[in-house]
Short mmCIF file of C-alpha atoms in Angstrom, two decimals:
data_model
loop_
_atom_site.label_atom_id
_atom_site.label_comp_id
_atom_site.label_asym_id
_atom_site.label_seq_id
_atom_site.Cartn_x
_atom_site.Cartn_y
_atom_site.Cartn_z
CA UNK A 537 -44.01 23.50 72.03
CA UNK A 538 -47.35 24.96 73.00
CA UNK A 539 -50.35 23.17 74.56
CA UNK A 540 -52.29 23.25 71.29
CA UNK A 541 -49.50 21.49 69.48
CA UNK A 542 -49.08 18.97 72.25
CA UNK A 543 -52.76 18.15 72.10
CA UNK A 544 -52.77 17.83 68.36
CA UNK A 545 -49.73 15.47 68.40
CA UNK A 546 -51.36 13.49 71.23
CA UNK A 547 -54.47 12.86 69.19
CA UNK A 548 -52.54 11.76 66.15
CA UNK A 549 -50.29 9.58 68.32
CA UNK A 550 -53.28 7.90 69.90
CA UNK A 551 -54.79 7.26 66.46
CA UNK A 552 -51.48 5.69 65.36
CA UNK A 553 -51.26 3.51 68.38
CA UNK A 554 -54.84 2.32 67.94
CA UNK A 555 -54.24 1.40 64.30
CA UNK A 556 -50.89 -0.09 64.97
CA UNK A 557 -48.89 2.22 62.73
CA UNK A 558 -46.62 5.18 63.06
CA UNK A 559 -47.41 8.87 63.73
CA UNK A 560 -45.74 9.84 60.45
CA UNK A 561 -47.90 7.43 58.44
CA UNK A 562 -51.13 8.89 59.97
CA UNK A 563 -49.95 12.42 59.14
CA UNK A 564 -49.16 11.39 55.57
CA UNK A 565 -52.61 9.68 55.16
CA UNK A 566 -54.38 12.73 56.62
CA UNK A 567 -52.48 15.00 54.23
CA UNK A 568 -53.56 12.94 51.23
CA UNK A 569 -57.21 12.83 52.33
CA UNK A 570 -57.21 16.58 52.93
CA UNK A 571 -56.59 17.00 49.21
CA UNK A 572 -60.26 16.31 48.54
CA UNK A 573 -61.76 19.13 50.59
CA UNK A 574 -59.03 21.46 49.51
CA UNK A 575 -59.88 20.68 45.86
CA UNK A 576 -63.50 21.41 46.53
CA UNK A 577 -62.52 24.77 48.13
CA UNK A 578 -60.50 25.65 45.04
CA UNK A 579 -63.36 24.53 42.72
CA UNK A 580 -66.00 26.57 44.59
CA UNK A 581 -64.08 29.68 45.54
CA UNK A 582 -61.08 30.12 43.17
CA UNK A 583 -62.09 28.52 39.81
CA UNK A 584 -61.80 31.13 37.09
CA UNK A 585 -60.29 33.73 39.38
CA UNK A 586 -56.97 35.52 39.04
CA UNK A 587 -54.22 32.91 38.51
CA UNK A 588 -52.10 34.55 41.13
CA UNK A 589 -54.65 33.87 43.83
CA UNK A 590 -54.75 30.22 42.79
CA UNK A 591 -50.96 29.86 42.80
CA UNK A 592 -50.91 31.42 46.29
CA UNK A 593 -53.67 29.06 47.47
CA UNK A 594 -51.81 25.93 46.21
CA UNK A 595 -48.52 27.19 47.60
CA UNK A 596 -50.02 27.96 51.09
CA UNK A 597 -51.82 24.56 51.22
CA UNK A 598 -48.70 22.67 50.18
CA UNK A 599 -46.37 24.36 52.58
CA UNK A 600 -48.86 24.01 55.42
CA UNK A 601 -49.25 20.27 54.84
CA UNK A 602 -45.51 19.84 54.66
CA UNK A 603 -45.09 21.69 57.92
CA UNK A 604 -47.76 19.52 59.45
CA UNK A 605 -45.79 16.45 58.48
CA UNK A 606 -42.17 17.53 58.85
CA UNK A 607 -41.99 20.81 60.68
CA UNK A 608 -39.31 23.31 59.68
CA UNK A 609 -37.73 20.73 57.36
CA UNK A 610 -40.05 22.35 54.78
CA UNK A 611 -37.16 24.76 54.29
CA UNK A 612 -35.35 22.11 52.30
CA UNK A 613 -38.01 22.19 49.53
CA UNK A 614 -38.02 25.94 49.47
CA UNK A 615 -34.14 26.11 49.20
CA UNK A 616 -34.11 23.49 46.36
CA UNK A 617 -36.85 25.30 44.42
CA UNK A 618 -35.05 28.58 44.74
CA UNK A 619 -31.78 27.06 43.49
CA UNK A 620 -33.45 25.75 40.36
CA UNK A 621 -35.27 28.99 39.73
CA UNK A 622 -31.89 30.78 39.81
CA UNK A 623 -30.64 28.25 37.25
CA UNK A 624 -33.67 28.90 35.05
CA UNK A 625 -33.15 32.66 35.22
CA UNK A 626 -29.43 32.29 34.34
CA UNK A 627 -29.55 29.70 31.62
CA UNK A 628 -33.12 28.32 31.29
CA UNK A 629 -33.84 26.52 28.04
CA UNK A 630 -30.28 25.35 27.53
CA UNK A 631 -28.55 22.00 27.87
CA UNK A 632 -26.50 23.59 30.78
CA UNK A 633 -29.77 24.15 32.66
CA UNK A 634 -30.75 20.55 32.37
CA UNK A 635 -27.30 19.38 33.47
CA UNK A 636 -27.32 21.74 36.44
CA UNK A 637 -30.83 20.62 37.43
CA UNK A 638 -29.70 17.03 37.48
CA UNK A 639 -26.60 17.79 39.54
CA UNK A 640 -28.35 20.10 42.03
CA UNK A 641 -31.45 17.98 42.59
CA UNK A 642 -29.74 14.56 42.69
CA UNK A 643 -27.02 15.90 44.97
CA UNK A 644 -29.50 17.41 47.36
CA UNK A 645 -31.61 14.23 47.41
CA UNK A 646 -28.60 11.94 47.83
CA UNK A 647 -27.41 13.99 50.81
CA UNK A 648 -30.93 13.94 52.26
CA UNK A 649 -31.01 10.13 52.13
CA UNK A 650 -27.60 9.88 53.73
CA UNK A 651 -28.53 12.27 56.58
CA UNK A 652 -32.04 10.96 57.26
CA UNK A 653 -31.69 7.29 56.35
CA UNK A 654 -31.94 4.46 58.86
CA UNK A 655 -32.07 0.65 58.68
CA UNK A 656 -35.86 0.75 58.39
CA UNK A 657 -38.32 2.56 56.17
CA UNK A 658 -38.96 6.08 57.38
CA UNK A 659 -41.39 8.80 56.27
CA UNK A 660 -39.29 11.93 56.49
CA UNK A 661 -38.89 15.08 54.47
CA UNK A 662 -36.87 13.19 51.98
CA UNK A 663 -39.99 11.25 50.95
CA UNK A 664 -41.77 14.19 49.19
CA UNK A 665 -38.38 15.66 48.28
CA UNK A 666 -37.88 12.76 45.85
CA UNK A 667 -41.12 13.80 44.08
CA UNK A 668 -39.97 17.36 44.10
CA UNK A 669 -36.58 16.63 42.53
CA UNK A 670 -38.16 14.68 39.68
CA UNK A 671 -40.66 17.50 39.12
CA UNK A 672 -37.99 20.17 38.98
CA UNK A 673 -35.87 18.13 36.61
CA UNK A 674 -38.92 17.61 34.42
CA UNK A 675 -39.51 21.38 34.52
CA UNK A 676 -36.04 22.19 33.17
CA UNK A 677 -36.52 19.57 30.37
CA UNK A 678 -39.92 21.09 29.45
CA UNK A 679 -38.39 24.61 29.14
CA UNK A 680 -35.52 23.21 27.15
CA UNK A 681 -38.00 21.45 24.78
CA UNK A 682 -39.84 24.72 24.50
CA UNK A 683 -36.92 26.29 22.72
CA UNK A 684 -36.85 23.64 20.02
CA UNK A 685 -38.76 23.72 16.74
CA UNK A 686 -42.07 21.85 16.85
CA UNK A 687 -40.89 19.44 14.12
CA UNK A 688 -38.14 18.14 16.41
CA UNK A 689 -40.48 17.30 19.25
CA UNK A 690 -42.37 14.06 19.91
CA UNK A 691 -46.12 14.17 20.51
CA UNK A 692 -45.55 13.93 24.27
CA UNK A 693 -42.99 16.72 24.25
CA UNK A 694 -45.41 18.96 22.29
CA UNK A 695 -48.01 18.68 25.07
CA UNK A 696 -45.49 19.45 27.87
CA UNK A 697 -43.01 21.88 26.34
CA UNK A 698 -43.22 25.47 27.59
CA UNK A 699 -41.53 28.31 25.59
CA UNK A 700 -40.95 30.64 28.59
CA UNK A 701 -39.55 30.49 32.02
CA UNK A 702 -42.42 30.39 34.52
CA UNK A 703 -42.54 32.97 37.32
CA UNK A 704 -41.52 32.02 40.81
CA UNK A 705 -45.11 32.02 42.08
CA UNK A 706 -46.07 29.71 39.23
CA UNK A 707 -43.30 27.28 40.08
CA UNK A 708 -44.28 27.40 43.74
CA UNK A 709 -47.93 26.62 42.90
CA UNK A 710 -46.84 23.86 40.57
CA UNK A 711 -44.44 22.14 42.98
CA UNK A 712 -46.60 22.48 46.06
CA UNK A 713 -49.87 21.49 44.35
CA UNK A 714 -51.60 19.26 46.92
CA UNK A 715 -52.75 16.79 44.19
CA UNK A 716 -49.25 15.34 43.83
CA UNK A 717 -46.52 16.96 45.89
CA UNK A 718 -46.40 14.36 48.68
CA UNK A 719 -46.23 11.06 46.78
CA UNK A 720 -46.94 11.95 43.17
CA UNK A 721 -48.15 11.50 40.52
CA UNK A 722 -45.87 13.58 38.27
CA UNK A 723 -47.32 16.08 35.77
CA UNK A 724 -45.97 18.84 33.65
CA UNK A 725 -46.17 22.50 34.41
CA UNK A 726 -48.15 22.95 31.15
CA UNK A 727 -50.86 20.75 32.67
CA UNK A 728 -50.83 22.70 35.92
CA UNK A 729 -51.06 26.08 34.13
CA UNK A 730 -53.85 24.73 31.96
CA UNK A 731 -55.78 23.82 35.12
CA UNK A 732 -55.29 27.26 36.58
CA UNK A 733 -56.22 29.04 33.38
CA UNK A 734 -59.35 26.89 32.89
CA UNK A 735 -58.26 25.12 29.70
CA UNK A 736 -59.30 21.80 31.24
CA UNK A 737 -62.78 23.15 32.08
CA UNK A 738 -64.70 21.50 29.25
CA UNK A 739 -63.09 18.13 29.81
CA UNK A 740 -63.86 18.25 33.54
CA UNK A 741 -67.49 19.26 32.90
CA UNK A 742 -68.07 16.54 30.32
CA UNK A 743 -66.80 13.78 32.66
CA UNK A 744 -68.46 15.36 35.72
CA UNK A 745 -71.89 15.63 34.08
CA UNK A 746 -72.05 11.87 34.06
CA UNK A 747 -70.58 11.06 37.45
CA UNK A 748 -70.85 14.02 39.81
CA UNK A 749 -73.93 15.77 41.31
CA UNK A 750 -74.87 19.09 39.73
CA UNK A 751 -74.15 21.08 42.93
CA UNK A 752 -70.45 20.26 42.43
CA UNK A 753 -70.34 22.57 39.41
#
């Protein structure tokens, strides 16, 4: 562990002691608060740009924040995402893909709780992994719904169904999006892709015109 990392951990530890909480809790809080400046960076520099650059930005930010909180345990989320992506490539849009997603995600999460669990409440890599598992299961459901006829879908399903298997970089951006990968909330990949493509632009501007300063836009 280098001197810079020691100094960084020392500062966070001192803040935790001063506030009477844990180091992990401070890291989690800082990660959530960092979402605001990161969102402004995306808004000012990447809005309307090539979607690939936006996916890479969200992926890099998410992985960096996970590493800041849990170190190399970030590899668990990468492994889980890759397993589900292989399932989607092999049989995406089928009942089998939904079943396999349930089995893989719930098994991984259960083992994580067994390995990391203690008698108290801990903030470990299994905390955001729960959010990840639900998101990946929802993704397989949305692709499955995308293969059905529109008449057989509810209104909610129509807004979240996707008729194709997203690319790996799209799934990475979706799962590591800093607006919800640590503690939620959940949202569909259709909503994420609409954000990246600018479909939400009019709604954002209409709300923002009443509540946010002009320089924000």
